[in-house]
Coordinates of C-alpha atoms in Angstrom, one line a residue:
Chain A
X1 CA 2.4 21.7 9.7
X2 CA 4.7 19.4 8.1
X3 CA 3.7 15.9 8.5
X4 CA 6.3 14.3 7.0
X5 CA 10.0 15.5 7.0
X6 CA 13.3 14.5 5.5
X7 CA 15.9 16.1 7.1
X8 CA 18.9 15.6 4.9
X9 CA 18.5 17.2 1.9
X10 CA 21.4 15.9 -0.1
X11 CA 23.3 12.5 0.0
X12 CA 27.0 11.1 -1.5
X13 CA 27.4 7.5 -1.7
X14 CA 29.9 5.5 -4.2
X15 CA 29.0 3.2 -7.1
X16 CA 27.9 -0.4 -5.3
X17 CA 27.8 1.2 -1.7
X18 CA 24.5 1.2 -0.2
X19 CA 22.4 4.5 0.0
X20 CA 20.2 4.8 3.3
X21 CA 17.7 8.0 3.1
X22 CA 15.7 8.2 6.0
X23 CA 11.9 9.7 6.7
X24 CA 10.5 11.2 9.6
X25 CA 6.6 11.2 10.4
X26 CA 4.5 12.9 12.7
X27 CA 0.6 11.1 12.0
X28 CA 0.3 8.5 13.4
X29 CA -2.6 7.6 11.5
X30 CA -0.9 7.4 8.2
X31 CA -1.8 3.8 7.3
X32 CA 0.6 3.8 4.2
X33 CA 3.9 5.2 2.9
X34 CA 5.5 5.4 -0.1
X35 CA 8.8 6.7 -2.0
X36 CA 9.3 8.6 -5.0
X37 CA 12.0 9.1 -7.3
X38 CA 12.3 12.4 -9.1
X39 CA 14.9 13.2 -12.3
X40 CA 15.4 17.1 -13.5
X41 CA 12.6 17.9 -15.1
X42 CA 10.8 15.4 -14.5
X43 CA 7.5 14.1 -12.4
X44 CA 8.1 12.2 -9.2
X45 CA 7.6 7.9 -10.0
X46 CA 6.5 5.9 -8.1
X47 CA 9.3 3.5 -6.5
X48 CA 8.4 1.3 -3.8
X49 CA 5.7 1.1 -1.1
X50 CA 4.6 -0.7 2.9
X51 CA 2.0 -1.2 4.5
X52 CA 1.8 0.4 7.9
X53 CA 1.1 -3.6 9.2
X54 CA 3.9 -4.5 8.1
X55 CA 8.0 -3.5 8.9
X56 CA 9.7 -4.3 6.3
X57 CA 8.8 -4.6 2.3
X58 CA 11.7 -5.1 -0.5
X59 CA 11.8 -4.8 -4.4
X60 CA 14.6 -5.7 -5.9
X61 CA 17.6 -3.5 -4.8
X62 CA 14.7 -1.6 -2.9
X63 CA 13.6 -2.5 0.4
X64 CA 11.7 0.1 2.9
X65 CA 12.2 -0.3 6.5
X66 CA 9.3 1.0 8.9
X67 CA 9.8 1.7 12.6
X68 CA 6.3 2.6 13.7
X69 CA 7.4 3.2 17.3
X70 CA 9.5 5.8 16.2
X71 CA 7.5 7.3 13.3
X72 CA 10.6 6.4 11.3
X73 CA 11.0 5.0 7.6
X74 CA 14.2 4.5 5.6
X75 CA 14.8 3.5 2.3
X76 CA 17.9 1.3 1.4
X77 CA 19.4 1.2 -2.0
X78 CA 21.6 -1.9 -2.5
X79 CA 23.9 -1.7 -4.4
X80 CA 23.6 2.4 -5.6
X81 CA 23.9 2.8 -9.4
X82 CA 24.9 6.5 -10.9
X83 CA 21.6 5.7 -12.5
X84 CA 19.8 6.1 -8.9
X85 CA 21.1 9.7 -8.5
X86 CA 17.7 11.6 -8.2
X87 CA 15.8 13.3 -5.5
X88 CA 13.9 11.3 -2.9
X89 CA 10.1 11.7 -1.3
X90 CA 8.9 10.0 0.5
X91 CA 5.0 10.1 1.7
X92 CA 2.2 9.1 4.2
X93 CA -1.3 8.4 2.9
X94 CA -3.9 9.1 4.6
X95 CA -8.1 10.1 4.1
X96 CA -7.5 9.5 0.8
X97 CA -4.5 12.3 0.5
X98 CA -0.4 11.7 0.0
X99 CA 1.8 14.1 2.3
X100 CA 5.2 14.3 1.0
X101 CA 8.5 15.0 2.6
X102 CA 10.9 17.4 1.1
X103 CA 13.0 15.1 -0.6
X104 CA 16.9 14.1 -0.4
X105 CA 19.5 14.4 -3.2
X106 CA 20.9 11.2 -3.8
X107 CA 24.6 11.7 -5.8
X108 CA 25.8 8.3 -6.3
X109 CA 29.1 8.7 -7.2
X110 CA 31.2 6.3 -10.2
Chain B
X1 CA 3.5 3.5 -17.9
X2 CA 1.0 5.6 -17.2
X3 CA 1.3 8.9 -18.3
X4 CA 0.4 12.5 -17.0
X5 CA 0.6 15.1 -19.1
X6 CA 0.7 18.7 -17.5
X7 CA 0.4 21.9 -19.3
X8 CA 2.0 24.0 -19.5
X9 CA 5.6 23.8 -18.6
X10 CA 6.6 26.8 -17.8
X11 CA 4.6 30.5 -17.6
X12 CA 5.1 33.8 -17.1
X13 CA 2.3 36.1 -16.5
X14 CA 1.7 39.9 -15.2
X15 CA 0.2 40.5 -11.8
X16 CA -3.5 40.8 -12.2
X17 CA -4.3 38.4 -14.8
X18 CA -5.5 34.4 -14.4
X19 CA -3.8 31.1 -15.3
X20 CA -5.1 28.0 -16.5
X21 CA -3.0 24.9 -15.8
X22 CA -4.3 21.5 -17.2
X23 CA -3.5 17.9 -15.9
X24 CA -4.6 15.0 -18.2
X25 CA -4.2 11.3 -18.1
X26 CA -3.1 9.7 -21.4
X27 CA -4.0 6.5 -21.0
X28 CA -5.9 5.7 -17.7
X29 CA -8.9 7.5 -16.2
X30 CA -8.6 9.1 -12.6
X31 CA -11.4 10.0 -10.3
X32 CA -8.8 11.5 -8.3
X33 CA -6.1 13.8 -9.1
X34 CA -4.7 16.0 -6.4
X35 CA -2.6 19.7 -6.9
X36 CA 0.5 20.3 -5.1
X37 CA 3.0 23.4 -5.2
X38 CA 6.5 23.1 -4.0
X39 CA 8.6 26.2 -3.2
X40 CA 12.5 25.8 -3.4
X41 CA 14.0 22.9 -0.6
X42 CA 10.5 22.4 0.8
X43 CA 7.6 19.6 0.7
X44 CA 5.5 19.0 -2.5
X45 CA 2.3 21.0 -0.5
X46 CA -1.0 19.5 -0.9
X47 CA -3.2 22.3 -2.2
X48 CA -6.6 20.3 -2.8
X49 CA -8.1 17.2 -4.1
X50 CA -9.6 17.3 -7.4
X51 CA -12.9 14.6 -7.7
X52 CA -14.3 14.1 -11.1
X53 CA -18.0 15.5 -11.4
X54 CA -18.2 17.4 -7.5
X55 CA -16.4 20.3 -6.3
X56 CA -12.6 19.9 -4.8
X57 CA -11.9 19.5 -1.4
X58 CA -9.0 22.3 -0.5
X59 CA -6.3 22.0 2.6
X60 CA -6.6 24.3 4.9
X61 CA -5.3 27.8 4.1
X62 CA -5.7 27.4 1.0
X63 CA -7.9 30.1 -1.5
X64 CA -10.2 28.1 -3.3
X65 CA -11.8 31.7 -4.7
X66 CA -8.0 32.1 -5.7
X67 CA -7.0 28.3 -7.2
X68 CA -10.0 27.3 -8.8
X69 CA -10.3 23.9 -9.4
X70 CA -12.6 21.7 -12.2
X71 CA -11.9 18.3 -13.4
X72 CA -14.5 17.7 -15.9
X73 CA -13.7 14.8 -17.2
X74 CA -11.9 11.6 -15.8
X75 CA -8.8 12.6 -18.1
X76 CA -8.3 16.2 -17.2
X77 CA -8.1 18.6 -14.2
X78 CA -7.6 21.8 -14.2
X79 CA -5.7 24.7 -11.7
X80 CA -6.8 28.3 -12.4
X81 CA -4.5 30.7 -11.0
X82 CA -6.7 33.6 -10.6
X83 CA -5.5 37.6 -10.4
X84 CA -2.1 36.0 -9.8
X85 CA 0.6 38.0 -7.7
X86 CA 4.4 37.5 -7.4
X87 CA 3.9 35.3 -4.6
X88 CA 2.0 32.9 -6.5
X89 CA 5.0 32.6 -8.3
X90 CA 5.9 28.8 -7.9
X91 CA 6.3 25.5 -8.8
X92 CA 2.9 23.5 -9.3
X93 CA 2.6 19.4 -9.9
X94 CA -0.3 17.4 -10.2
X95 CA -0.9 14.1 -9.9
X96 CA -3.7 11.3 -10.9
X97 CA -5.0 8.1 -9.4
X98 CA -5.5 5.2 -11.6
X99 CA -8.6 3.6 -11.2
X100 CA -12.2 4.5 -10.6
X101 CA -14.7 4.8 -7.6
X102 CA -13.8 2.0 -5.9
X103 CA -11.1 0.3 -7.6
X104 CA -8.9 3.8 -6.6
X105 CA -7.6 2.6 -3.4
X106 CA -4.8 3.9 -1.1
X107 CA -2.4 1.3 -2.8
X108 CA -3.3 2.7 -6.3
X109 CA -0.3 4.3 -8.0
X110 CA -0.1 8.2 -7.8
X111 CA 1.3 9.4 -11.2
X112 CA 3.1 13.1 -11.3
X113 CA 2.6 15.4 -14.3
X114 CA 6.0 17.3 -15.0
X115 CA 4.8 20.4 -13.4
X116 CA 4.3 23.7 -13.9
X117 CA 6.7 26.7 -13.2
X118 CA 4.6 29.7 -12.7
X119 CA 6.2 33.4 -12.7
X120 CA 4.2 36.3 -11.7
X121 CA 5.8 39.6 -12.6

């Protein structure tokens, strides 16, 4: 039973466009959600985080949308760098445990 | 940052024997690291929740006689794949909680070890 899902698994945006992935969520008691960025060979990092209290949360060129009524979260990259070309989680907490999504290829293109 | 350090990278074992993978923090202590395995275009799977000093609290249909489980120490965890089969063959990543006790709260940083690549032949 996958609680959280990420149903496009790869993503093309051009340099200084803005990249949208988008998150899907099925608990509705997941109090907090996250995203993670994830290079070849590499661990997933932390990137940004919100509150379930809260709708919107922004870092930088980060910002995290939450639409609790529709058990829907996006991340917005503005503007995309080739440097942001990774894979994407994102992930509900809750009980004390993180359930990730599947992740989305982001290719940001030069 | 902090640092996870998983080991080993990559392994390739025959069916029937066990394998130990270890999950240390360098330079933070973690009451709190969880396992995950991710199969190819699917979810990083939560396997179980390692707790330093008591036993590890498995996801449902999971083996715990099969993926066993100590962290020891608030620096390391370890996975024990035991009498592995080809379809244990996977990808496995773990990750730690900074903080302790009570200071590890759901806003504390999850950091990812570079996981593990397991092939069962």
């Amino acid at each position: 039973d996958q609680q959280v899902k990420q149903n496009s698994p790869s993503l093309s945006v051009q340099e200084g466009r803005i990249s949208i992935l988008n998150c899907d969520y099925t608990n509705s008691m997941f109090d907090y959600f996250l995203w993670y960025k994830k290079y070849p060979a590499e661990g997933p990092t932390f990137l940004i985080s919100i509150s379930s209290i809260k709708d919107k949360n922004e870092d930088g060129r980060f910002t995290v949308f939450l639409n609790k009524s529709a058990k829907h979260l996006s991340l917005h990259i503005v503007p995309s760098q080739p440097g942001d070309s990774a894979v994407y989680f994102c992930a509900g907490y809750n009980f004390n445990k993180f359930y990730f999504g599947s992740g989305t290829k982001l290719n940001v293109k030069p | 940052g902090a640092v996870v350090s998983q080991h080993p990278s990559r392994v390739i074992c025959k069916s029937g024997t066990s394998v130990k993978i270890e999950c240390r923090s360098l330079d933070f202590q973690a009451t709190t690291m969880f396992w995950y395995r991710q199969f190819p275009k699917q979810s990083l799977m939560l396997m179980a929740t390692s707790n330093e000093g008591s036993k590890a609290t498995y996801e449902q249909g999971v083996e715990k006689d099969k993926f066993l489980i100590n962290h020891a120490s608030l620096t390391l965890s370890t996975l024990t794949v035991t009498s592995a089969h080809p379809e244990d063959s996977s990808f496995y990543i773990c990750s730690a909680r900074e903080g302790l006790g009570a200071s590890s709260s759901y806003n504390s940083p999850l950091h990812f070890g570079n996981g593990t690549r397991l092939t069962v032949t």
